Amino acid sequence: MRLSDFNALSLSNQVKTVFNKGAYVADRIEQEFTVVLYKLSRFCVEVYYHEQESEPVGLRAFNCTDKLRPYFEEVKLASIV
């Protein structure tokens, strides 16, 4: 699946695709949201959860070389060596 194909899906189908085909990578906190990063075949998707919600409230798909800087701070050198 290409990023443009994913973006053309409805939000509910995007969420289903991420949960069925995505691989968990990392998560982080951004203001009042928990953001969970998933890797699909050719791109990444961030799923946003509001701190009071158990269902996703939004997502953002992008090429994996973009927008990953917030996750670099979460990775500890000792955990990957």
N, CA, C and O atoms as a DFTB+ gen file, in Angstrom:
324 C
 N C O
     1  1       0.853      -1.181       0.000
     2  2       0.000       0.000       0.000
     3  2       0.892       1.235       0.000
     4  3       1.889       1.307       0.718
     5  1       0.509       2.192      -0.816
     6  2       1.241       3.449      -0.876
     7  2       0.621       4.452       0.099
     8  3      -0.533       4.308       0.503
     9  1       1.391       5.454       0.463
    10  2       0.924       6.493       1.371
    11  2      -0.321       7.186       0.809
    12  3      -1.266       7.455       1.550
    13  1      -0.326       7.471      -0.472
    14  2      -1.491       8.142      -1.076
    15  2      -2.734       7.262      -1.005
    16  3      -3.837       7.771      -0.807
    17  1      -2.574       5.956      -1.162
    18  2      -3.711       5.035      -1.032
    19  2      -4.239       5.035       0.396
    20  3      -5.449       5.046       0.625
    21  1      -3.322       5.022       1.348
    22  2      -3.715       5.044       2.760
    23  2      -4.461       6.332       3.080
    24  3      -5.497       6.300       3.745
    25  1      -3.948       7.453       2.617
    26  2      -4.576       8.746       2.899
    27  2      -5.968       8.862       2.283
    28  3      -6.794       9.635       2.769
    29  1      -6.240       8.106       1.222
    30  2      -7.551       8.139       0.571
    31  2      -8.611       7.349       1.348
    32  3      -9.804       7.490       1.080
    33  1      -8.187       6.523       2.304
    34  2      -9.130       5.728       3.102
    35  2      -9.845       6.610       4.120
    36  3      -9.348       7.669       4.500
    37  1     -11.005       6.163       4.549
    38  2     -11.703       6.837       5.652
    39  2     -10.888       6.644       6.933
    40  3     -10.046       5.750       7.008
    41  1     -11.138       7.473       7.922
    42  2     -10.421       7.361       9.191
    43  2     -10.590       5.971       9.800
    44  3      -9.615       5.392      10.279
    45  1     -11.792       5.432       9.790
    46  2     -12.006       4.108      10.387
    47  2     -11.229       3.032       9.638
    48  3     -10.700       2.114      10.264
    49  1     -11.150       3.124       8.317
    50  2     -10.371       2.146       7.555
    51  2      -8.876       2.354       7.726
    52  3      -8.111       1.391       7.685
    53  1      -8.448       3.594       7.917
    54  2      -7.038       3.842       8.219
    55  2      -6.666       3.180       9.544
    56  3      -5.633       2.518       9.645
    57  1      -7.506       3.361      10.549
    58  2      -7.240       2.769      11.865
    59  2      -7.184       1.247      11.758
    60  3      -6.278       0.624      12.312
    61  1      -8.132       0.647      11.060
    62  2      -8.139      -0.814      10.878
    63  2      -6.865      -1.279      10.183
    64  3      -6.271      -2.285      10.571
    65  1      -6.452      -0.552       9.168
    66  2      -5.241      -0.919       8.434
    67  2      -4.016      -0.858       9.330
    68  3      -3.176      -1.758       9.298
    69  1      -3.907       0.195      10.128
    70  2      -2.760       0.328      11.031
    71  2      -2.730      -0.825      12.029
    72  3      -1.679      -1.426      12.252
    73  1      -3.869      -1.133      12.627
    74  2      -3.910      -2.181      13.647
    75  2      -3.733      -3.576      13.060
    76  3      -3.207      -4.463      13.733
    77  1      -4.163      -3.785      11.816
    78  2      -4.052      -5.106      11.196
    79  2      -2.719      -5.337      10.496
    80  3      -2.232      -6.467      10.459
    81  1      -2.125      -4.287       9.943
    82  2      -0.925      -4.459       9.120
    83  2       0.300      -3.720       9.638
    84  3       1.412      -3.963       9.168
    85  1       0.112      -2.824      10.596
    86  2       1.225      -2.035      11.101
    87  2       2.020      -2.751      12.174
    88  3       1.511      -3.643      12.853
    89  1       3.257      -2.357      12.316
    90  2       4.139      -2.869      13.368
    91  2       4.418      -1.734      14.350
    92  3       4.852      -0.654      13.950
    93  1       4.170      -1.980      15.623
    94  2       4.438      -0.982      16.661
    95  2       5.922      -0.637      16.656
    96  3       6.778      -1.516      16.557
    97  1       6.213       0.662      16.764
    98  2       7.603       1.121      16.819
    99  2       7.901       1.783      18.160
   100  3       8.861       1.411      18.834
   101  1       7.091       2.752      18.549
   102  2       7.370       3.512      19.771
   103  2       6.132       4.324      20.134
   104  3       5.160       4.390      19.382
   105  1       6.201       4.938      21.312
   106  2       5.147       5.875      21.694
   107  2       5.771       7.027      22.455
   108  3       6.903       6.946      22.931
   109  1       5.005       8.099      22.557
   110  2       5.485       9.296      23.246
   111  2       4.275      10.089      23.727
   112  3       3.144       9.835      23.314
   113  1       4.532      11.046      24.601
   114  2       3.494      11.941      25.105
   115  2       3.708      13.311      24.463
   116  3       4.826      13.827      24.440
   117  1       2.635      13.889      23.946
   118  2       2.680      15.234      23.379
   119  2       1.476      15.997      23.904
   120  3       0.341      15.756      23.493
   121  1       1.736      16.909      24.805
   122  2       0.689      17.682      25.482
   123  2      -0.309      16.717      26.112
   124  3       0.084      15.913      26.957
   125  1      -1.583      16.767      25.732
   126  2      -2.572      15.890      26.355
   127  2      -2.819      14.610      25.552
   128  3      -3.820      13.927      25.766
   129  1      -1.909      14.284      24.629
   130  2      -2.070      13.107      23.783
   131  2      -0.975      12.081      24.026
   132  3       0.170      12.428      24.314
   133  1      -1.346      10.817      23.903
   134  2      -0.379       9.743      23.738
   135  2      -0.328       9.468      22.248
   136  3      -1.359       9.254      21.610
   137  1       0.888       9.475      21.690
   138  2       1.073       9.274      20.258
   139  2       1.826       7.964      20.073
   140  3       2.922       7.783      20.603
   141  1       1.222       7.050      19.310
   142  2       1.810       5.734      19.084
   143  2       2.225       5.638      17.624
   144  3       1.422       5.871      16.721
   145  1       3.493       5.290      17.402
   146  2       4.061       5.211      16.059
   147  2       4.034       3.772      15.563
   148  3       4.473       2.850      16.250
   149  1       3.506       3.603      14.351
   150  2       3.476       2.301      13.680
   151  2       4.180       2.421      12.341
   152  3       4.160       3.478      11.711
   153  1       4.800       1.334      11.912
   154  2       5.446       1.252      10.596
   155  2       4.607       0.351       9.722
   156  3       4.333      -0.796      10.076
   157  1       4.200       0.871       8.577
   158  2       3.584       0.056       7.551
   159  2       4.639      -0.198       6.492
   160  3       5.779       0.235       6.662
   161  1       4.314      -0.870       5.428
   162  2       5.333      -1.298       4.472
   163  2       6.219      -0.161       3.965
   164  3       7.438      -0.319       3.891
   165  1       5.629       0.978       3.615
   166  2       6.424       2.041       2.995
   167  2       6.316       3.387       3.687
   168  3       6.847       4.381       3.192
   169  1       5.650       3.434       4.803
   170  2       5.455       4.701       5.504
   171  2       5.159       4.444       6.973
   172  3       4.994       3.302       7.402
   173  1       5.096       5.525       7.731
   174  2       4.801       5.450       9.165
   175  2       3.481       6.156       9.453
   176  3       3.045       7.032       8.706
   177  1       2.859       5.750      10.555
   178  2       1.602       6.367      10.981
   179  2       1.672       6.615      12.478
   180  3       2.022       5.725      13.254
   181  1       1.335       7.829      12.871
   182  2       1.176       8.148      14.287
   183  2      -0.321       8.111      14.607
   184  3      -1.130       8.733      13.918
   185  1      -0.671       7.383      15.652
   186  2      -2.055       7.312      16.108
   187  2      -2.134       8.124      17.394
   188  3      -1.372       7.894      18.332
   189  1      -3.055       9.068      17.427
   190  2      -3.203       9.979      18.560
   191  2      -4.364       9.536      19.446
   192  3      -5.472       9.288      18.971
   193  1      -4.083       9.443      20.736
   194  2      -5.096       9.158      21.741
   195  2      -5.132      10.322      22.717
   196  3      -4.093      10.728      23.238
   197  1      -6.313      10.860      22.967
   198  2      -6.446      11.877      24.000
   199  2      -6.310      11.173      25.332
   200  3      -6.715      10.017      25.456
   201  1      -5.752      11.833      26.330
   202  2      -5.495      11.181      27.615
   203  2      -6.746      10.582      28.251
   204  3      -6.633       9.681      29.081
   205  1      -7.917      11.049      27.890
   206  2      -9.164      10.538      28.466
   207  2      -9.872       9.528      27.560
   208  3     -10.930       9.020      27.930
   209  1      -9.322       9.228      26.395
   210  2      -9.993       8.366      25.418
   211  2      -9.218       7.068      25.211
   212  3      -7.989       7.053      25.267
   213  1      -9.942       5.988      24.974
   214  2      -9.282       4.729      24.652
   215  2      -9.284       4.466      23.150
   216  3      -8.553       3.601      22.668
   217  1     -10.100       5.207      22.414
   218  2     -10.156       5.087      20.967
   219  2      -9.301       6.199      20.336
   220  3      -9.186       7.288      20.898
   221  1      -8.705       5.922      19.172
   222  2      -7.920       6.959      18.497
   223  2      -8.781       8.177      18.164
   224  3      -9.941       8.046      17.773
   225  1      -8.196       9.355      18.326
   226  2      -8.905      10.593      17.977
   227  2      -8.360      11.195      16.688
   228  3      -8.914      12.167      16.176
   229  1      -7.284      10.627      16.163
   230  2      -6.722      11.115      14.912
   231  2      -5.456      10.362      14.576
   232  3      -4.920       9.619      15.398
   233  1      -4.985      10.560      13.360
   234  2      -3.703       9.981      12.983
   235  2      -3.033      10.821      11.923
   236  3      -3.648      11.667      11.274
   237  1      -1.738      10.554      11.771
   238  2      -0.928      11.288      10.792
   239  2       0.000      10.289      10.128
   240  3       0.774       9.605      10.797
   241  1      -0.083      10.207       8.809
   242  2       0.764       9.300       8.044
   243  2       1.832      10.114       7.318
   244  3       1.571      11.224       6.855
   245  1       3.036       9.550       7.225
   246  2       4.142      10.267       6.586
   247  2       5.230       9.299       6.177
   248  3       5.280       8.165       6.653
   249  1       6.108       9.759       5.286
   250  2       7.278       8.957       4.927
   251  2       8.145       8.814       6.165
   252  3       8.326       9.774       6.913
   253  1       8.674       7.637       6.382
   254  2       9.358       7.348       7.647
   255  2      10.622       8.157       7.882
   256  3      11.090       8.237       9.017
   257  1      11.176       8.747       6.864
   258  2      12.369       9.566       7.090
   259  2      11.997      10.945       7.622
   260  3      12.857      11.687       8.096
   261  1      10.715      11.282       7.542
   262  2      10.231      12.570       8.016
   263  2       9.677      12.432       9.440
   264  3       9.192      11.369       9.826
   265  1       9.754      13.483      10.185
   266  2       9.006      13.640      11.431
   267  2       9.284      12.587      12.510
   268  3       8.417      12.325      13.343
   269  1      10.457      11.988      12.509
   270  2      10.787      10.998      13.534
   271  2      11.604      11.569      14.690
   272  3      11.830      10.877      15.683
   273  1      12.043      12.803      14.576
   274  2      12.900      13.396      15.606
   275  2      12.342      13.262      17.021
   276  3      13.121      12.981      17.932
   277  1      11.028      13.448      17.265
   278  2      10.528      13.322      18.638
   279  2      10.779      11.945      19.253
   280  3      10.821      11.815      20.476
   281  1      10.944      10.928      18.425
   282  2      11.170       9.574      18.940
   283  2      12.633       9.311      19.266
   284  3      12.940       8.422      20.061
   285  1      13.540      10.076      18.658
   286  2      14.960       9.866      18.919
   287  2      15.290      10.079      20.387
   288  3      16.148       9.388      20.935
   289  1      14.628      11.015      21.020
   290  2      14.891      11.294      22.424
   291  2      14.456      10.141      23.320
   292  3      14.978       9.986      24.425
   293  1      13.502       9.327      22.857
   294  2      13.002       8.210      23.646
   295  2      13.929       7.000      23.609
   296  3      13.887       6.159      24.507
   297  1      14.763       6.909      22.577
   298  2      15.629       5.762      22.415
   299  2      16.898       5.949      23.261
   300  3      17.628       6.927      23.103
   301  1      17.129       5.032      24.120
   302  2      18.337       5.056      24.942
   303  2      19.381       4.170      24.305
   304  3      19.076       3.061      23.866
   305  1      20.610       4.649      24.250
   306  2      21.687       3.890      23.616
   307  2      21.833       2.511      24.242
   308  3      22.029       1.534      23.519
   309  1      21.744       2.404      25.537
   310  2      21.910       1.117      26.211
   311  2      20.849       0.119      25.781
   312  3      21.104      -1.086      25.792
   313  1      19.677       0.582      25.407
   314  2      18.613      -0.357      25.040
   315  2      18.784      -0.935      23.650
   316  3      18.135      -1.926      23.314
   317  1      19.651      -0.334      22.826
   318  2      19.833      -0.868      21.480
   319  2      21.206      -1.503      21.287
   320  3      21.479      -2.037      20.212
   321  1      22.059      -1.464      22.271
   322  2      23.395      -2.034      22.150
   323  2      23.369      -3.460      22.676
   324  3      24.396      -4.138      22.671
